[in-house]
Coordinates of C-alpha atoms in Angstrom, one line a residue:
X6 CA 194.8 126.1 193.0
X7 CA 194.7 122.4 192.9
X8 CA 198.2 120.1 193.5
X9 CA 198.6 119.0 189.9
X10 CA 198.3 122.2 188.3
X11 CA 200.6 123.9 190.7
X12 CA 203.2 121.2 190.1
X13 CA 202.7 121.8 186.3
X14 CA 203.5 125.7 187.1
X15 CA 206.1 125.0 189.6
X16 CA 208.3 122.7 186.9
X17 CA 207.7 125.2 184.2
X18 CA 210.6 127.0 182.1
X19 CA 210.3 130.9 182.0
X20 CA 213.8 132.7 180.2
X21 CA 214.0 136.3 179.3
X22 CA 215.0 136.6 175.4
X23 CA 214.6 140.1 174.7
X24 CA 213.5 143.2 176.0
X25 CA 212.7 146.9 175.0
X26 CA 212.8 149.8 176.9
X27 CA 211.6 153.3 175.6
X28 CA 211.4 156.4 177.6
X29 CA 212.9 155.3 180.8
X30 CA 215.1 157.2 183.0
X31 CA 217.8 158.2 180.0
X32 CA 217.4 155.4 177.7
X33 CA 214.8 157.1 175.1
X34 CA 215.2 153.8 172.9
X35 CA 217.1 150.4 174.0
X36 CA 216.9 146.6 172.9
X37 CA 218.6 144.0 174.5
X38 CA 218.8 140.7 173.1
X39 CA 220.0 137.6 174.7
X40 CA 221.9 134.9 173.4
X41 CA 219.2 132.0 173.5
X42 CA 217.1 134.5 171.5
X43 CA 218.1 133.0 168.2
X44 CA 218.5 129.5 169.3
X45 CA 215.1 129.2 170.2
X46 CA 213.4 130.9 167.6
X47 CA 215.1 128.0 165.5
X48 CA 215.4 125.1 168.0
X49 CA 212.8 125.6 170.2
X50 CA 215.2 124.7 173.0
X51 CA 217.7 126.0 175.3
X52 CA 220.6 124.4 174.6
X53 CA 223.4 127.2 175.5
X54 CA 224.2 128.7 178.6
X55 CA 223.1 132.3 179.5
X56 CA 225.0 134.6 180.5
X57 CA 225.4 138.6 179.5
X58 CA 226.9 141.2 180.8
X59 CA 226.2 145.1 180.5
X60 CA 229.2 147.1 180.3
X61 CA 229.7 150.9 179.9
X62 CA 230.6 154.2 181.2
X63 CA 228.7 155.6 184.1
X64 CA 225.1 157.0 183.4
X65 CA 224.9 155.5 179.9
X66 CA 221.8 153.1 181.0
X67 CA 223.5 150.0 183.0
X68 CA 221.4 150.2 186.3
X69 CA 218.3 151.4 184.0
X70 CA 217.9 147.4 182.5
X71 CA 218.0 146.5 186.2
X72 CA 215.4 148.7 187.3
X73 CA 213.1 147.7 184.3
X74 CA 213.4 144.0 184.8
X75 CA 212.6 145.1 188.8
X76 CA 209.6 146.7 187.7
X77 CA 208.6 143.8 185.3
X78 CA 209.1 141.6 188.4
X79 CA 206.3 143.4 190.5
X80 CA 203.9 143.9 187.7
X81 CA 204.5 140.2 187.1
X82 CA 203.7 139.5 190.9
X83 CA 200.5 141.6 191.0
X84 CA 202.5 143.9 193.2
X85 CA 202.0 147.9 193.5
X86 CA 204.6 149.9 192.1
X87 CA 206.4 151.8 194.2
X88 CA 205.5 155.4 193.7
X89 CA 209.5 156.7 193.5
X90 CA 209.6 154.7 190.4
X91 CA 207.4 157.5 188.9
X92 CA 210.8 159.5 188.2
X93 CA 212.2 157.0 186.3
X94 CA 209.9 158.3 183.5
X95 CA 212.3 160.0 180.8
X96 CA 211.9 164.1 181.3
X97 CA 209.0 165.5 179.3
X98 CA 207.2 162.4 178.9
X99 CA 204.3 160.8 180.1
X100 CA 204.9 157.4 180.3
X101 CA 207.4 155.0 179.8
X102 CA 207.0 151.4 178.0
X103 CA 208.9 148.4 178.5
X104 CA 208.2 144.9 176.0
X105 CA 209.9 141.7 177.6
X106 CA 210.0 138.7 175.2
X107 CA 209.9 135.2 177.5
X108 CA 210.4 131.4 176.4
X109 CA 207.8 129.6 178.2
X110 CA 207.6 125.7 178.5
X111 CA 204.9 124.4 180.6
X112 CA 202.9 121.3 180.1
X113 CA 204.8 120.1 177.8
X114 CA 203.8 122.6 175.3
X115 CA 206.7 125.4 174.5
X116 CA 205.8 129.5 173.7
X117 CA 207.3 132.5 172.7
X118 CA 205.3 135.5 174.9
X119 CA 205.7 139.0 174.4
X120 CA 204.5 141.2 177.5
X121 CA 204.2 145.0 176.4
X122 CA 203.3 147.8 179.3
X123 CA 203.3 151.3 179.1
X124 CA 203.1 152.6 182.5
X125 CA 201.5 156.3 182.8
X126 CA 202.8 159.0 185.9
X127 CA 199.4 160.7 186.2
X128 CA 199.7 163.2 189.1
X129 CA 202.6 162.1 190.5
X130 CA 200.8 158.6 190.8
X131 CA 201.7 155.4 188.4
X132 CA 199.3 153.3 186.9
X133 CA 199.2 150.7 184.1
X134 CA 197.7 152.3 181.1
X135 CA 198.2 149.5 178.2
X136 CA 199.3 146.0 178.6
X137 CA 199.3 143.2 176.0
X138 CA 200.5 139.5 175.9
X139 CA 201.1 138.0 172.8
X140 CA 201.7 134.4 172.2
X141 CA 203.5 132.1 170.1
X142 CA 202.9 128.8 170.2
X143 CA 205.5 125.8 169.0
X144 CA 203.8 123.3 166.4
X145 CA 206.1 120.7 164.5
X146 CA 209.3 122.1 165.4
X147 CA 207.6 125.3 164.0
X148 CA 206.7 128.6 165.6
X149 CA 203.0 129.5 164.3
X150 CA 201.8 133.0 163.5
X151 CA 201.2 135.3 166.9
X152 CA 198.1 135.9 168.4
X153 CA 196.9 138.0 171.3
X154 CA 196.1 136.3 174.2
X155 CA 195.0 139.5 176.0
X156 CA 195.1 142.9 175.3
X157 CA 194.1 145.3 178.2
X158 CA 193.8 149.6 177.5
X159 CA 192.7 151.5 180.2
X160 CA 191.8 154.5 178.0
X161 CA 188.9 152.3 175.7
X162 CA 185.1 151.8 176.5
X163 CA 185.6 148.1 175.7
X164 CA 188.7 147.9 177.4
X165 CA 189.6 144.2 177.0
X166 CA 190.3 142.4 173.7
X167 CA 190.2 140.7 171.6
X168 CA 186.5 140.4 171.6
X169 CA 187.2 136.8 171.4
X170 CA 188.7 136.2 174.6
X171 CA 186.6 139.0 176.3
X172 CA 183.5 136.6 175.4
X173 CA 185.4 133.7 176.8
X174 CA 186.1 135.4 180.1
X175 CA 182.3 136.3 180.2
X176 CA 179.8 134.0 178.2
X177 CA 179.4 131.6 181.2
X178 CA 178.3 134.5 183.9
X179 CA 177.6 137.7 182.9
X180 CA 178.2 139.1 186.4
X181 CA 182.2 138.9 185.2
X182 CA 181.9 141.8 183.1
X183 CA 180.8 144.4 186.3
X184 CA 184.1 142.2 187.8
X185 CA 186.1 142.9 185.3
X186 CA 185.0 146.7 185.4
X187 CA 185.9 146.8 189.1
X188 CA 189.4 145.1 188.4
X189 CA 190.1 147.8 186.0
X190 CA 189.6 150.5 188.8
X191 CA 191.4 148.6 191.5
X192 CA 194.2 148.5 188.9
X193 CA 194.6 152.2 188.4
X194 CA 193.9 152.7 192.4
X195 CA 196.5 150.4 193.4
X196 CA 199.0 150.9 190.8
X197 CA 199.3 147.2 189.8
X198 CA 199.4 145.5 186.6
X199 CA 195.5 144.9 185.2
X200 CA 196.2 141.2 183.8
X201 CA 198.3 139.9 186.8
X202 CA 196.6 141.5 189.6
X203 CA 195.5 139.1 191.7
X204 CA 191.6 140.3 191.4
X205 CA 191.9 139.5 187.8
X206 CA 193.9 136.2 188.1
X207 CA 190.8 134.6 189.8
X208 CA 188.6 135.6 187.2
X209 CA 190.9 134.2 184.2
X210 CA 191.4 131.1 186.4
X211 CA 187.6 130.1 187.1
X212 CA 186.0 131.3 184.2
X213 CA 188.9 129.7 181.4
X214 CA 190.2 127.2 183.6
X215 CA 193.3 125.8 184.4
X216 CA 194.0 124.4 181.0
X217 CA 193.7 127.2 179.0
X218 CA 196.9 129.0 177.6
X219 CA 196.0 132.1 179.1
X220 CA 195.8 130.8 182.5
X221 CA 198.8 128.7 182.2
X222 CA 201.1 131.3 180.6
X223 CA 199.7 134.2 183.1
X224 CA 200.1 131.6 185.7
X225 CA 203.6 130.6 184.7
X226 CA 205.0 134.3 184.5
X227 CA 203.8 135.1 187.9
X228 CA 205.6 132.0 189.6
X229 CA 208.8 133.0 187.5
X230 CA 208.3 136.4 188.9
X231 CA 207.8 135.1 192.8
X232 CA 210.2 132.1 193.0
X233 CA 212.9 132.2 190.1
X234 CA 213.9 135.7 189.2
X235 CA 216.6 137.4 191.6
X236 CA 217.4 141.0 191.0
X237 CA 219.9 142.2 193.5
X238 CA 219.9 146.0 193.3
X239 CA 222.8 148.1 194.4
X240 CA 220.3 149.4 197.2
X241 CA 220.3 145.9 198.6
X242 CA 223.9 145.2 198.5
X243 CA 224.5 148.6 200.3
X244 CA 224.0 147.7 203.5
X245 CA 226.7 145.6 203.3
X246 CA 229.3 148.2 202.5
X247 CA 227.8 150.2 205.0
X248 CA 228.3 147.1 207.7
X249 CA 224.5 147.2 208.7
X250 CA 223.2 143.6 207.9
X251 CA 223.6 140.7 205.4
X252 CA 221.3 140.3 203.1
X253 CA 221.1 136.5 202.2
X254 CA 219.4 135.5 199.0
X255 CA 218.0 132.6 199.3
X256 CA 216.9 129.5 196.9
X257 CA 217.0 126.3 198.1
X258 CA 215.2 123.1 197.3
X259 CA 215.1 120.7 200.0
X260 CA 212.5 117.4 199.8
X261 CA 209.3 118.9 199.0
X262 CA 210.0 122.2 200.3
X263 CA 211.1 125.6 198.2
X264 CA 213.1 128.1 200.3
X265 CA 213.3 131.2 198.4
X266 CA 213.4 135.2 199.6
X267 CA 215.7 137.2 201.2
X268 CA 216.9 136.8 205.0
X269 CA 218.5 140.1 206.6
X270 CA 220.9 139.0 209.0
X271 CA 221.9 141.7 211.8
X272 CA 226.0 142.1 211.6
X273 CA 226.5 144.2 214.5
X274 CA 223.2 142.7 216.8
X275 CA 222.4 139.3 217.2
X276 CA 219.6 138.0 214.8
X277 CA 216.1 136.4 216.0
X278 CA 214.9 133.3 213.8
X279 CA 212.2 132.0 214.6
X280 CA 212.7 128.3 216.0
X281 CA 211.0 126.8 213.2
X282 CA 212.8 128.7 210.2
X283 CA 216.1 127.8 212.0
X284 CA 216.6 124.3 210.2
X285 CA 216.4 126.5 206.9
X286 CA 219.0 128.7 207.5
X287 CA 221.2 126.0 208.6
X288 CA 221.0 124.0 205.6
X289 CA 221.4 127.3 203.3
X290 CA 224.5 127.8 205.5
X291 CA 225.5 124.2 204.9
X292 CA 224.6 124.9 200.9
X293 CA 227.0 128.1 200.8
X294 CA 229.8 126.1 202.8
X295 CA 229.7 123.6 199.9
X296 CA 231.1 126.3 197.6
X297 CA 232.7 128.9 199.8
X298 CA 235.5 127.3 200.6
X299 CA 236.4 126.5 197.0
X300 CA 236.1 130.2 195.9
X301 CA 238.1 131.3 199.2
X302 CA 240.3 128.6 200.0
X303 CA 239.7 126.9 203.6
X304 CA 236.7 129.7 204.5
X305 CA 233.3 128.7 205.9
X306 CA 230.8 130.4 208.1
X307 CA 229.1 128.9 211.1
X308 CA 226.4 130.0 212.9
X309 CA 226.6 130.6 216.9
X310 CA 223.5 130.0 218.7
X311 CA 222.8 131.9 222.3
X312 CA 220.0 130.6 224.8
X313 CA 216.5 130.6 222.8
X314 CA 213.9 133.2 223.8
X315 CA 210.5 134.1 223.6
X316 CA 209.1 136.7 221.1
X317 CA 205.8 138.0 219.8
X318 CA 203.0 135.9 220.3
X319 CA 204.7 133.7 222.5
X320 CA 206.7 132.3 219.4
X321 CA 210.5 130.6 220.3
X322 CA 212.9 132.3 218.4
X323 CA 216.8 131.7 218.9
X324 CA 219.3 134.6 218.9
X325 CA 222.2 133.9 216.6
X326 CA 225.5 135.8 215.0
X327 CA 227.3 134.2 212.0
X328 CA 230.9 133.8 212.5
X329 CA 233.8 133.6 209.9
X330 CA 236.5 130.4 210.2
X331 CA 239.3 130.3 208.3
X332 CA 242.9 128.6 209.0
X333 CA 241.8 127.8 212.3
X334 CA 241.0 131.5 213.3
X335 CA 237.3 132.6 214.4
X336 CA 235.8 136.6 213.9
X337 CA 232.8 137.7 213.7
X338 CA 231.6 137.9 210.1
X339 CA 231.2 141.7 210.4
X340 CA 234.7 141.9 210.4
X341 CA 235.1 140.2 206.7
X342 CA 236.0 142.0 203.7
X343 CA 232.5 144.1 201.7
X344 CA 233.7 142.0 199.2
X345 CA 233.5 138.1 200.9
X346 CA 230.3 139.3 202.3
X347 CA 228.9 140.0 199.0
X348 CA 229.6 136.6 197.4
X349 CA 228.2 135.3 201.0
X350 CA 224.8 137.1 200.3
X351 CA 224.6 136.1 196.6
X352 CA 226.4 132.3 196.8
X353 CA 223.0 130.7 197.2
X354 CA 221.1 132.2 194.5
X355 CA 224.4 131.6 192.2
X356 CA 224.4 127.9 193.1
X357 CA 220.6 127.4 191.9
X358 CA 220.8 129.5 188.7
X359 CA 224.2 127.4 187.7
X360 CA 222.3 124.0 188.3
X361 CA 218.5 125.0 187.1
X362 CA 217.2 126.2 183.8
X363 CA 214.1 128.0 185.3
X364 CA 216.2 130.3 187.5
X365 CA 217.4 134.1 186.6
X366 CA 219.6 136.1 188.4
X367 CA 219.9 140.0 187.8
X368 CA 222.8 141.7 189.7
X369 CA 223.6 145.2 189.5
X370 CA 227.5 146.3 189.7
X371 CA 228.4 142.3 190.2
X372 CA 232.2 143.5 189.8
X373 CA 231.9 146.0 193.1
X374 CA 234.0 144.8 195.9
X375 CA 234.9 141.5 194.3
X376 CA 238.9 140.9 193.5
X377 CA 238.8 140.9 189.9
X378 CA 240.9 137.7 189.0
X379 CA 238.6 135.8 191.4
X380 CA 235.4 137.5 189.7
X381 CA 237.0 136.6 186.0
X382 CA 237.3 132.9 187.0
X383 CA 233.8 132.7 188.3
X384 CA 232.2 134.3 185.0
X385 CA 234.4 132.3 183.3
X386 CA 233.1 128.5 184.8
X387 CA 229.4 129.9 185.1
X388 CA 229.8 130.9 181.2
X389 CA 230.8 127.1 180.5
X390 CA 228.5 125.2 182.5
X391 CA 225.6 127.4 184.2
X392 CA 222.2 125.9 183.0
X393 CA 220.2 129.0 184.2
X394 CA 220.5 132.4 183.0
X395 CA 222.8 135.4 184.7
X396 CA 222.0 139.3 183.8
X397 CA 224.5 141.2 185.9
X398 CA 226.4 145.0 184.8
X399 CA 230.1 146.0 185.8
X400 CA 232.8 148.4 184.9
X401 CA 235.6 146.0 185.6
X402 CA 237.6 145.3 182.1
X403 CA 238.6 141.8 183.4
X404 CA 235.3 140.4 182.3
X405 CA 235.9 141.3 178.6
X406 CA 238.9 139.0 178.7
X407 CA 236.7 136.0 180.4
X408 CA 234.0 136.3 178.4
X409 CA 232.7 135.6 174.7
X410 CA 231.8 138.8 172.5
X411 CA 228.2 137.1 172.2
X412 CA 227.7 137.4 176.2
X413 CA 228.5 141.1 176.4
X414 CA 226.3 144.2 175.0
X415 CA 227.8 147.7 175.5
X416 CA 226.2 151.0 176.6
X417 CA 226.2 154.0 174.2
X418 CA 226.4 157.6 174.4
X419 CA 223.2 157.9 172.3
X420 CA 219.8 157.2 174.2
X421 CA 217.8 156.4 171.2
X422 CA 220.1 153.5 170.6
X423 CA 221.4 152.8 174.0
X424 CA 222.6 149.1 173.7
X425 CA 224.5 147.8 171.1
X426 CA 227.0 144.7 170.7
X427 CA 230.4 145.6 168.8
X428 CA 230.6 144.9 165.1
X429 CA 233.7 143.4 163.7
X430 CA 235.1 141.3 166.7
X431 CA 235.7 137.9 166.2
X432 CA 235.3 135.1 168.4
X433 CA 239.4 134.6 169.3
X434 CA 239.7 138.3 169.3
X435 CA 240.6 139.7 173.1
X436 CA 237.2 142.0 173.6
X437 CA 239.4 143.8 176.4
X438 CA 241.9 145.4 173.6
X439 CA 239.2 145.5 171.0
X440 CA 236.9 147.7 173.4
X441 CA 240.0 150.0 174.3
X442 CA 241.1 150.4 170.6
X443 CA 237.3 151.3 169.8
X444 CA 237.4 153.9 172.5
X445 CA 240.5 155.6 171.0
X446 CA 240.0 154.7 167.3
X447 CA 236.4 154.7 167.0
X448 CA 234.7 152.3 164.4
X449 CA 231.5 151.4 165.4
X450 CA 227.7 152.5 164.5
X451 CA 227.7 154.6 167.9
X452 CA 229.7 156.2 170.3
X453 CA 230.9 154.1 173.6
X454 CA 232.0 156.8 175.5
X455 CA 231.8 160.7 176.2
X456 CA 235.4 161.4 176.2
X457 CA 236.9 164.0 179.0
X458 CA 239.1 166.5 177.9
X459 CA 242.2 166.2 180.8
X460 CA 243.4 169.7 180.3
X461 CA 239.6 171.1 181.4
X462 CA 239.7 169.1 184.3
X463 CA 242.9 170.4 185.3
X464 CA 241.9 174.0 185.0
X465 CA 238.4 173.2 186.6
X466 CA 240.3 171.8 189.7
X467 CA 242.3 175.0 190.2
X468 CA 239.7 177.5 189.4
X469 CA 237.9 175.5 192.0
X470 CA 240.0 175.6 194.6
X471 CA 240.8 179.4 194.7
X472 CA 239.8 181.2 197.6
X473 CA 236.1 183.0 197.2
X474 CA 236.5 185.8 199.7

């Protein structure tokens, strides 16, 4: 890829606007609409902060959203789907469907892109059986009618539609027809997206050229999934609670370099950092400390270096340990609370999301282990000034006092309508009180809580505690 097209893609903005979930875990049907959707459809601009909390009782579909976004990330990156995700297909169903609407701004052009995908569990192996990319372009401050860029259906003999696009791809080189069939079988075998697989992307890029909308859009979505979409799952943060390691989620732009990803630093052993990577770690710690002391007064973290040593392939590595420094007291970072370690883990990506419109940060159970008043203050600050997008799940009622009703989606007990926004709530209402009244008195189209019976629980506890000889 030329430097010109690379710079164009790297500067693109991609923003999820809506996601539809079908037959996925305990969600038979669910739609979540993000706040900027209506604004962008009307004004063609990102004009507001974009924060959305998913709130509800245990087992009601909150984590399902996080996992659905994780699967979309893998598909857009052209990575093989994890086979354990086959268990996410709803019981009694053969496949699940995910539809996500994106706003894409690239090469001075704005698009609304719908990506639809069907993932089938076939013989305990996941395969992408259907994919579709639909595009609407902004012209003269209006969205033109939708056109289909690519429609892939594994079951069809003519598995690529529309016919016009198939001809565009293959007209200059008829041998590409065979190559596309190979891409089809590789997609099934490897459990990857057909459209976004590395194999098919090379065909699209070489045949349609760098300026074709299909090329620009697919490259932009892939770059977004690779560099600007951060999905922080409970599984990743669980190692903090077990005091095993610190997953340092990193997004740092330094001159012409972009440092992204996840660095796992040991908490009970020295971490070996390659000599050429160490300056990046120092820069990330400096970035984190710039904000950490404001969140946890006078706290900062330091890197303690040991004598360098050679590792595999005769590369020089620096053994390091992270230290916590507060009020002239220094200790190993592993002895800090899980909440502080969680904040440190997320802080680099939070900084990026706050300052950059192309960053989307997704966190499952953001409230876990974090002091509720601190969490409320952080979310209030983000909701008032962030340029990027924050999506999170939570159980904490404090959040309902800090965010606008437009920023909260509630899960329901109905698997066929899993996500709703509350009816009748006004902007100045205390959402926490409104929600609690709704639990007791109802008044919404769907039930939000499967109520427990306290006498039954007491009886069950007594019965279960009897001796069984």
